[in-house]
PDB file of C-alpha atoms in Angstrom:
ATOM      1  CA  MET I   1     -33.964  21.626 -35.453  1.00 71.00           C
ATOM      2  CA  SER I   2     -33.541  20.920 -39.629  1.00 77.00           C
ATOM      3  CA  ASN I   3     -30.780  18.686 -41.442  1.00 85.00           C
ATOM      4  CA  ALA I   4     -29.133  22.376 -42.656  1.00 81.00           C
ATOM      5  CA  ASP I   5     -29.527  23.961 -39.455  1.00 86.00           C
ATOM      6  CA  GLU I   6     -27.733  20.508 -37.513  1.00 91.00           C
ATOM      7  CA  GLN I   7     -25.069  20.115 -40.132  1.00 91.00           C
ATOM      8  CA  LYS I   8     -24.546  24.782 -39.944  1.00 93.00           C
ATOM      9  CA  LYS I   9     -24.318  24.179 -36.036  1.00 94.00           C
ATOM     10  CA  LYS I  10     -21.412  21.577 -36.267  1.00 94.00           C
ATOM     11  CA  ALA I  11     -19.774  24.257 -39.049  1.00 96.00           C
ATOM     12  CA  GLY I  12     -20.001  27.222 -36.199  1.00 96.00           C
ATOM     13  CA  GLU I  13     -19.266  24.571 -33.640  1.00 96.00           C
ATOM     14  CA  ALA I  14     -15.527  23.725 -35.140  1.00 96.00           C
ATOM     15  CA  ALA I  15     -15.018  27.160 -36.149  1.00 97.00           C
ATOM     16  CA  ALA I  16     -15.802  27.682 -32.501  1.00 97.00           C
ATOM     17  CA  ALA I  17     -12.652  26.187 -31.653  1.00 97.00           C
ATOM     18  CA  LEU I  18     -10.734  27.487 -33.105  1.00 98.00           C
ATOM     19  CA  VAL I  19     -10.436  30.343 -30.837  1.00 98.00           C
ATOM     20  CA  GLU I  20      -8.135  31.470 -28.011  1.00 97.00           C
ATOM     21  CA  ALA I  21      -8.534  33.752 -24.642  1.00 97.00           C
ATOM     22  CA  GLY I  22      -7.417  37.229 -25.995  1.00 97.00           C
ATOM     23  CA  MET I  23      -8.201  37.229 -29.226  1.00 98.00           C
ATOM     24  CA  THR I  24     -10.163  40.397 -31.752  1.00 98.00           C
ATOM     25  CA  VAL I  25     -12.516  38.112 -33.223  1.00 98.00           C
ATOM     26  CA  GLY I  26     -14.706  39.271 -36.654  1.00 98.00           C
ATOM     27  CA  LEU I  27     -18.290  38.371 -35.979  1.00 98.00           C
ATOM     28  CA  GLY I  28     -20.187  37.157 -39.152  1.00 97.00           C
ATOM     29  CA  THR I  29     -23.719  37.503 -40.150  1.00 96.00           C
ATOM     30  CA  GLY I  30     -26.340  35.624 -41.140  1.00 94.00           C
ATOM     31  CA  SER I  31     -27.827  31.869 -39.995  1.00 93.00           C
ATOM     32  CA  THR I  32     -24.900  30.301 -40.000  1.00 95.00           C
ATOM     33  CA  ALA I  33     -22.583  33.017 -39.030  1.00 96.00           C
ATOM     34  CA  ALA I  34     -25.422  33.034 -36.353  1.00 97.00           C
ATOM     35  CA  TRP I  35     -24.556  29.041 -34.887  1.00 97.00           C
ATOM     36  CA  PHE I  36     -20.855  30.018 -34.640  1.00 97.00           C
ATOM     37  CA  VAL I  37     -21.127  33.480 -31.813  1.00 98.00           C
ATOM     38  CA  ARG I  38     -23.897  31.191 -29.659  1.00 97.00           C
ATOM     39  CA  ALA I  39     -20.770  27.760 -29.591  1.00 97.00           C
ATOM     40  CA  LEU I  40     -18.256  31.314 -28.857  1.00 98.00           C
ATOM     41  CA  GLY I  41     -20.427  32.175 -26.358  1.00 97.00           C
ATOM     42  CA  GLY I  42     -21.123  28.997 -25.155  1.00 96.00           C
ATOM     43  CA  ARG I  43     -17.267  28.766 -24.297  1.00 96.00           C
ATOM     44  CA  LYS I  44     -16.608  31.752 -22.424  1.00 96.00           C
ATOM     45  CA  LEU I  45     -13.886  32.712 -23.396  1.00 97.00           C
ATOM     46  CA  ASP I  46     -12.143  36.497 -22.759  1.00 97.00           C
ATOM     47  CA  VAL I  47     -12.477  37.632 -26.408  1.00 98.00           C
ATOM     48  CA  LEU I  48     -12.992  40.550 -28.197  1.00 98.00           C
ATOM     49  CA  GLY I  49     -15.505  40.747 -30.923  1.00 98.00           C
ATOM     50  CA  VAL I  50     -16.359  43.175 -33.193  1.00 98.00           C
ATOM     51  CA  ALA I  51     -19.429  41.999 -35.305  1.00 98.00           C
ATOM     52  CA  THR I  52     -20.017  42.766 -39.381  1.00 97.00           C
ATOM     53  CA  SER I  53     -23.807  43.976 -38.211  1.00 96.00           C
ATOM     54  CA  GLU I  54     -26.780  45.422 -35.738  1.00 95.00           C
ATOM     55  CA  ALA I  55     -28.271  41.781 -36.255  1.00 96.00           C
ATOM     56  CA  THR I  56     -24.717  40.060 -34.157  1.00 97.00           C
ATOM     57  CA  GLU I  57     -23.375  42.509 -32.325  1.00 97.00           C
ATOM     58  CA  ALA I  58     -27.177  42.101 -30.276  1.00 97.00           C
ATOM     59  CA  LEU I  59     -27.020  38.852 -30.293  1.00 97.00           C
ATOM     60  CA  ALA I  60     -23.165  38.612 -29.438  1.00 98.00           C
ATOM     61  CA  ARG I  61     -23.622  40.906 -26.255  1.00 97.00           C
ATOM     62  CA  GLU I  62     -27.169  38.670 -25.361  1.00 97.00           C
ATOM     63  CA  LEU I  63     -24.684  34.979 -24.851  1.00 97.00           C
ATOM     64  CA  GLY I  64     -21.812  38.202 -23.046  1.00 97.00           C
ATOM     65  CA  ILE I  65     -19.481  38.057 -25.988  1.00 98.00           C
ATOM     66  CA  ARG I  66     -17.856  41.495 -25.193  1.00 97.00           C
ATOM     67  CA  THR I  67     -18.426  43.876 -28.354  1.00 98.00           C
ATOM     68  CA  ALA I  68     -15.165  46.696 -30.426  1.00 98.00           C
ATOM     69  CA  SER I  69     -16.317  48.909 -33.254  1.00 97.00           C
ATOM     70  CA  LEU I  70     -14.292  48.473 -36.400  1.00 98.00           C
ATOM     71  CA  ASP I  71     -11.544  51.138 -35.388  1.00 97.00           C
ATOM     72  CA  GLN I  72     -11.494  49.554 -31.856  1.00 98.00           C
ATOM     73  CA  VAL I  73      -9.225  47.125 -32.932  1.00 97.00           C
ATOM     74  CA  ARG I  74      -5.427  47.291 -34.823  1.00 93.00           C
ATOM     75  CA  ALA I  75      -6.090  44.487 -36.273  1.00 94.00           C
ATOM     76  CA  ILE I  76      -9.162  41.171 -36.055  1.00 98.00           C
ATOM     77  CA  ASP I  77      -7.463  38.263 -35.757  1.00 98.00           C
ATOM     78  CA  LEU I  78      -9.570  35.396 -36.680  1.00 98.00           C
ATOM     79  CA  THR I  79     -12.395  36.189 -39.280  1.00 98.00           C
ATOM     80  CA  VAL I  80     -16.039  33.867 -38.814  1.00 98.00           C
ATOM     81  CA  ASP I  81     -18.241  34.587 -41.795  1.00 98.00           C
ATOM     82  CA  GLY I  82     -21.283  32.069 -43.919  1.00 97.00           C
ATOM     83  CA  ALA I  83     -21.575  32.700 -47.217  1.00 97.00           C
ATOM     84  CA  ASP I  84     -24.310  32.084 -49.565  1.00 97.00           C
ATOM     85  CA  GLU I  85     -21.650  30.233 -52.682  1.00 97.00           C
ATOM     86  CA  ILE I  86     -18.704  28.470 -52.394  1.00 98.00           C
ATOM     87  CA  GLY I  87     -16.606  28.398 -55.496  1.00 97.00           C
ATOM     88  CA  PRO I  88     -13.315  27.567 -56.189  1.00 96.00           C
ATOM     89  CA  GLY I  89     -10.664  29.006 -54.954  1.00 97.00           C
ATOM     90  CA  LEU I  90     -12.707  29.596 -52.332  1.00 98.00           C
ATOM     91  CA  SER I  91     -14.252  32.502 -54.446  1.00 98.00           C
ATOM     92  CA  LEU I  92     -17.504  33.566 -52.556  1.00 98.00           C
ATOM     93  CA  ILE I  93     -20.528  35.528 -53.245  1.00 98.00           C
ATOM     94  CA  LYS I  94     -21.733  36.359 -49.584  1.00 97.00           C
ATOM     95  CA  GLY I  95     -24.343  39.681 -48.897  1.00 95.00           C
ATOM     96  CA  GLY I  96     -27.685  37.697 -48.850  1.00 94.00           C
ATOM     97  CA  GLY I  97     -27.881  38.834 -44.871  1.00 92.00           C
ATOM     98  CA  ALA I  98     -27.688  42.509 -46.131  1.00 94.00           C
ATOM     99  CA  ALA I  99     -24.541  43.473 -44.096  1.00 94.00           C
ATOM    100  CA  LEU I 100     -22.300  43.155 -47.259  1.00 95.00           C
ATOM    101  CA  LEU I 101     -19.848  46.270 -47.066  1.00 96.00           C
ATOM    102  CA  ARG I 102     -19.777  45.260 -43.248  1.00 96.00           C
ATOM    103  CA  GLU I 103     -18.640  41.899 -43.670  1.00 97.00           C
ATOM    104  CA  LYS I 104     -15.815  42.759 -46.812  1.00 97.00           C
ATOM    105  CA  LEU I 105     -14.032  45.920 -44.211  1.00 97.00           C
ATOM    106  CA  VAL I 106     -14.096  43.103 -41.851  1.00 98.00           C
ATOM    107  CA  TRP I 107     -12.614  40.636 -43.380  1.00 98.00           C
ATOM    108  CA  GLU I 108      -9.654  42.905 -45.196  1.00 97.00           C
ATOM    109  CA  ALA I 109      -8.837  43.578 -41.454  1.00 98.00           C
ATOM    110  CA  SER I 110      -8.503  39.974 -40.252  1.00 98.00           C
ATOM    111  CA  ARG I 111      -5.156  38.154 -40.286  1.00 98.00           C
ATOM    112  CA  ARG I 112      -6.815  35.081 -40.841  1.00 98.00           C
ATOM    113  CA  CYS I 113     -10.668  34.356 -42.348  1.00 98.00           C
ATOM    114  CA  VAL I 114     -12.641  30.868 -42.610  1.00 98.00           C
ATOM    115  CA  VAL I 115     -15.681  30.613 -44.138  1.00 98.00           C
ATOM    116  CA  ILE I 116     -18.353  28.454 -42.676  1.00 98.00           C
ATOM    117  CA  ALA I 117     -21.786  26.647 -44.649  1.00 96.00           C
ATOM    118  CA  ASP I 118     -23.461  23.567 -44.881  1.00 93.00           C
ATOM    119  CA  LYS I 119     -22.322  21.744 -47.874  1.00 93.00           C
ATOM    120  CA  SER I 120     -25.846  22.306 -50.246  1.00 93.00           C
ATOM    121  CA  LYS I 121     -23.375  26.228 -50.932  1.00 95.00           C
ATOM    122  CA  VAL I 122     -20.752  24.408 -52.346  1.00 96.00           C
ATOM    123  CA  VAL I 123     -20.867  25.221 -55.963  1.00 97.00           C
ATOM    124  CA  ALA I 124     -19.118  24.713 -59.075  1.00 96.00           C
ATOM    125  CA  ALA I 125     -18.615  28.187 -61.096  1.00 96.00           C
ATOM    126  CA  LEU I 126     -20.779  30.750 -59.797  1.00 97.00           C
ATOM    127  CA  GLY I 127     -23.790  32.634 -59.763  1.00 96.00           C
ATOM    128  CA  MET I 128     -26.288  30.502 -58.838  1.00 93.00           C
ATOM    129  CA  PHE I 129     -27.222  32.788 -55.349  1.00 95.00           C
ATOM    130  CA  SER I 130     -27.661  36.904 -57.105  1.00 96.00           C
ATOM    131  CA  LEU I 131     -25.154  38.674 -57.056  1.00 97.00           C
ATOM    132  CA  PRO I 132     -25.711  41.562 -53.956  1.00 98.00           C
ATOM    133  CA  ILE I 133     -24.605  44.893 -54.578  1.00 98.00           C
ATOM    134  CA  GLU I 134     -24.577  48.009 -52.312  1.00 98.00           C
ATOM    135  CA  VAL I 135     -25.147  51.324 -54.323  1.00 98.00           C
ATOM    136  CA  VAL I 136     -25.444  54.742 -52.554  1.00 98.00           C
ATOM    137  CA  ARG I 137     -29.643  55.752 -52.235  1.00 98.00           C
ATOM    138  CA  PHE I 138     -28.525  59.139 -54.417  1.00 98.00           C
ATOM    139  CA  GLY I 139     -29.979  58.557 -57.811  1.00 98.00           C
ATOM    140  CA  HIS I 140     -28.835  54.896 -57.313  1.00 98.00           C
ATOM    141  CA  LEU I 141     -31.330  54.340 -61.029  1.00 98.00           C
ATOM    142  CA  HIS I 142     -28.757  55.944 -62.887  1.00 98.00           C
ATOM    143  CA  THR I 143     -25.965  53.323 -61.152  1.00 98.00           C
ATOM    144  CA  SER I 144     -28.331  50.785 -61.384  1.00 98.00           C
ATOM    145  CA  ASN I 145     -28.034  51.406 -65.067  1.00 98.00           C
ATOM    146  CA  ALA I 146     -25.094  51.835 -65.183  1.00 98.00           C
ATOM    147  CA  ILE I 147     -23.789  47.558 -62.890  1.00 98.00           C
ATOM    148  CA  ALA I 148     -26.493  46.364 -65.937  1.00 98.00           C
ATOM    149  CA  ASP I 149     -24.223  47.632 -68.346  1.00 98.00           C
ATOM    150  CA  VAL I 150     -21.280  46.079 -67.183  1.00 98.00           C
ATOM    151  CA  LEU I 151     -23.357  42.420 -66.143  1.00 98.00           C
ATOM    152  CA  ALA I 152     -23.845  42.415 -69.660  1.00 97.00           C
ATOM    153  CA  GLU I 153     -21.381  42.100 -71.320  1.00 97.00           C
ATOM    154  CA  PHE I 154     -19.998  39.561 -68.924  1.00 97.00           C
ATOM    155  CA  GLY I 155     -23.035  37.661 -69.768  1.00 96.00           C
ATOM    156  CA  LEU I 156     -25.354  38.018 -66.759  1.00 96.00           C
ATOM    157  CA  PRO I 157     -28.966  38.744 -66.330  1.00 96.00           C
ATOM    158  CA  ALA I 158     -29.580  43.218 -65.511  1.00 96.00           C
ATOM    159  CA  PRO I 159     -30.045  43.419 -61.518  1.00 97.00           C
ATOM    160  CA  ARG I 160     -33.587  44.060 -59.315  1.00 97.00           C
ATOM    161  CA  LEU I 161     -33.712  46.486 -56.365  1.00 98.00           C
ATOM    162  CA  ARG I 162     -33.843  44.491 -52.812  1.00 98.00           C
ATOM    163  CA  LEU I 163     -37.383  44.860 -51.744  1.00 97.00           C
ATOM    164  CA  LYS I 164     -38.814  43.799 -48.730  1.00 95.00           C
ATOM    165  CA  ASP I 165     -42.697  44.852 -48.342  1.00 96.00           C
ATOM    166  CA  ASN I 166     -42.654  47.031 -50.721  1.00 96.00           C
ATOM    167  CA  GLN I 167     -39.651  48.920 -49.917  1.00 97.00           C
ATOM    168  CA  PRO I 168     -35.826  49.020 -50.493  1.00 97.00           C
ATOM    169  CA  VAL I 169     -33.599  47.011 -48.214  1.00 97.00           C
ATOM    170  CA  ILE I 170     -31.639  49.011 -46.201  1.00 97.00           C
ATOM    171  CA  THR I 171     -28.083  48.492 -45.317  1.00 95.00           C
ATOM    172  CA  ASP I 172     -26.595  48.864 -42.299  1.00 93.00           C
ATOM    173  CA  GLY I 173     -24.429  51.583 -44.325  1.00 93.00           C
ATOM    174  CA  GLY I 174     -27.831  53.818 -45.528  1.00 96.00           C
ATOM    175  CA  ASN I 175     -27.723  51.501 -48.651  1.00 98.00           C
ATOM    176  CA  VAL I 176     -29.822  49.512 -50.786  1.00 98.00           C
ATOM    177  CA  LEU I 177     -29.454  46.406 -52.273  1.00 98.00           C
ATOM    178  CA  TYR I 178     -28.986  45.423 -55.944  1.00 98.00           C
ATOM    179  CA  ASP I 179     -28.875  41.616 -57.556  1.00 98.00           C
ATOM    180  CA  ALA I 180     -27.707  41.252 -59.393  1.00 96.00           C
ATOM    181  CA  GLY I 181     -29.962  37.495 -61.764  1.00 91.00           C
ATOM    182  CA  LYS I 182     -28.883  34.609 -61.985  1.00 95.00           C
ATOM    183  CA  ALA I 183     -25.743  32.677 -63.712  1.00 96.00           C
ATOM    184  CA  ALA I 184     -22.883  30.736 -64.556  1.00 97.00           C
ATOM    185  CA  ILE I 185     -19.824  33.927 -63.568  1.00 97.00           C
ATOM    186  CA  GLU I 186     -17.087  32.835 -65.915  1.00 96.00           C
ATOM    187  CA  GLU I 187     -13.760  36.454 -65.445  1.00 97.00           C
ATOM    188  CA  PRO I 188     -15.199  37.124 -61.055  1.00 97.00           C
ATOM    189  CA  ALA I 189     -12.207  38.647 -60.728  1.00 98.00           C
ATOM    190  CA  GLN I 190     -13.237  41.166 -63.746  1.00 98.00           C
ATOM    191  CA  LEU I 191     -16.265  41.913 -63.009  1.00 98.00           C
ATOM    192  CA  ALA I 192     -15.322  42.836 -59.502  1.00 98.00           C
ATOM    193  CA  SER I 193     -12.951  45.213 -60.390  1.00 98.00           C
ATOM    194  CA  ALA I 194     -15.111  46.171 -63.565  1.00 98.00           C
ATOM    195  CA  LEU I 195     -18.295  46.914 -60.647  1.00 98.00           C
ATOM    196  CA  LYS I 196     -16.069  48.161 -58.309  1.00 98.00           C
ATOM    197  CA  SER I 197     -15.204  50.998 -61.127  1.00 98.00           C
ATOM    198  CA  ILE I 198     -18.799  52.462 -61.342  1.00 98.00           C
ATOM    199  CA  THR I 199     -19.667  55.360 -59.287  1.00 98.00           C
ATOM    200  CA  GLY I 200     -22.738  54.990 -56.874  1.00 98.00           C
ATOM    201  CA  VAL I 201     -21.724  51.166 -56.444  1.00 98.00           C
ATOM    202  CA  VAL I 202     -19.943  50.981 -52.632  1.00 98.00           C
ATOM    203  CA  ASP I 203     -18.838  47.189 -52.417  1.00 98.00           C
ATOM    204  CA  HIS I 204     -20.696  43.832 -54.120  1.00 98.00           C
ATOM    205  CA  GLY I 205     -20.664  40.570 -52.874  1.00 98.00           C
ATOM    206  CA  LEU I 206     -17.838  38.566 -54.894  1.00 98.00           C
ATOM    207  CA  PHE I 207     -15.326  37.832 -52.361  1.00 98.00           C
ATOM    208  CA  LEU I 208     -12.807  36.456 -54.060  1.00 98.00           C
ATOM    209  CA  ASP I 209      -8.955  35.516 -52.700  1.00 97.00           C
ATOM    210  CA  MET I 210      -9.891  36.661 -49.312  1.00 98.00           C
ATOM    211  CA  ALA I 211     -10.673  32.811 -47.616  1.00 98.00           C
ATOM    212  CA  ASP I 212      -8.293  31.103 -46.043  1.00 98.00           C
ATOM    213  CA  GLN I 213     -10.487  27.917 -45.328  1.00 98.00           C
ATOM    214  CA  ALA I 214     -13.906  26.217 -45.110  1.00 98.00           C
ATOM    215  CA  PHE I 215     -15.793  24.139 -43.046  1.00 97.00           C
ATOM    216  CA  VAL I 216     -18.425  22.299 -44.666  1.00 97.00           C
ATOM    217  CA  ALA I 217     -20.579  19.814 -42.833  1.00 94.00           C
ATOM    218  CA  GLY I 218     -22.694  17.360 -44.688  1.00 91.00           C
ATOM    219  CA  GLU I 219     -24.436  13.892 -43.909  1.00 88.00           C
ATOM    220  CA  THR I 220     -20.984  12.603 -42.907  1.00 88.00           C
ATOM    221  CA  GLY I 221     -19.272  15.333 -40.949  1.00 91.00           C
ATOM    222  CA  VAL I 222     -17.441  19.007 -41.259  1.00 94.00           C
ATOM    223  CA  GLU I 223     -14.726  18.919 -44.197  1.00 95.00           C
ATOM    224  CA  THR I 224     -12.139  21.953 -44.175  1.00 96.00           C
ATOM    225  CA  LEU I 225     -11.018  23.137 -47.496  1.00 96.00           C
ATOM    226  CA  THR I 226      -8.524  25.730 -47.947  1.00 95.00           C
ATOM    227  CA  PRO I 227      -8.191  27.708 -52.031  1.00 94.00           C
TER     228      PRO I 227
END
């Protein structure tokens, strides 16, 4: 196991210790969140999981964790998820795993949200990781032009359609993804609002004022961060 994987595993285990029997738990997406799901499965608690992606749901079921859809639960007690970047005040960029819309829906339905990561994800300013933007497929090229105009207003490079094997990446929600060019985001709240106002944009990977706590693993152990 690589050093980075070992750190992700420690962060996931720290977060899994927060879970109590009877809880409804949001299960994040990505390599770090998968360590949390594995650690939770190892505890053999009677919990109900709400997965943020089809891949996470498959892993949860494989580990014996009962799952339900978001519409089948009234609220989620705790969601644990990874992040592509952790900025000041636990501002986040998420969506590198192409699940940002479902992740944000689960986060917003949660009483408490905990982010887990290795120390490399902590940054002084968001934007060195490309900001994902989920877009309706119909007319997405036109929508991307409107996105580019907004990004330019904030001094950010134009977005690029995310491809895999020369084909657009399709999210679990049936949408495409554009990734903004890498540059420091100096006004994340204003950018979030401007992007959300574009017709055709479903949502974006800025998770602001949503994380209650972070477990960040490094060489010396797991550090707890708060906003």
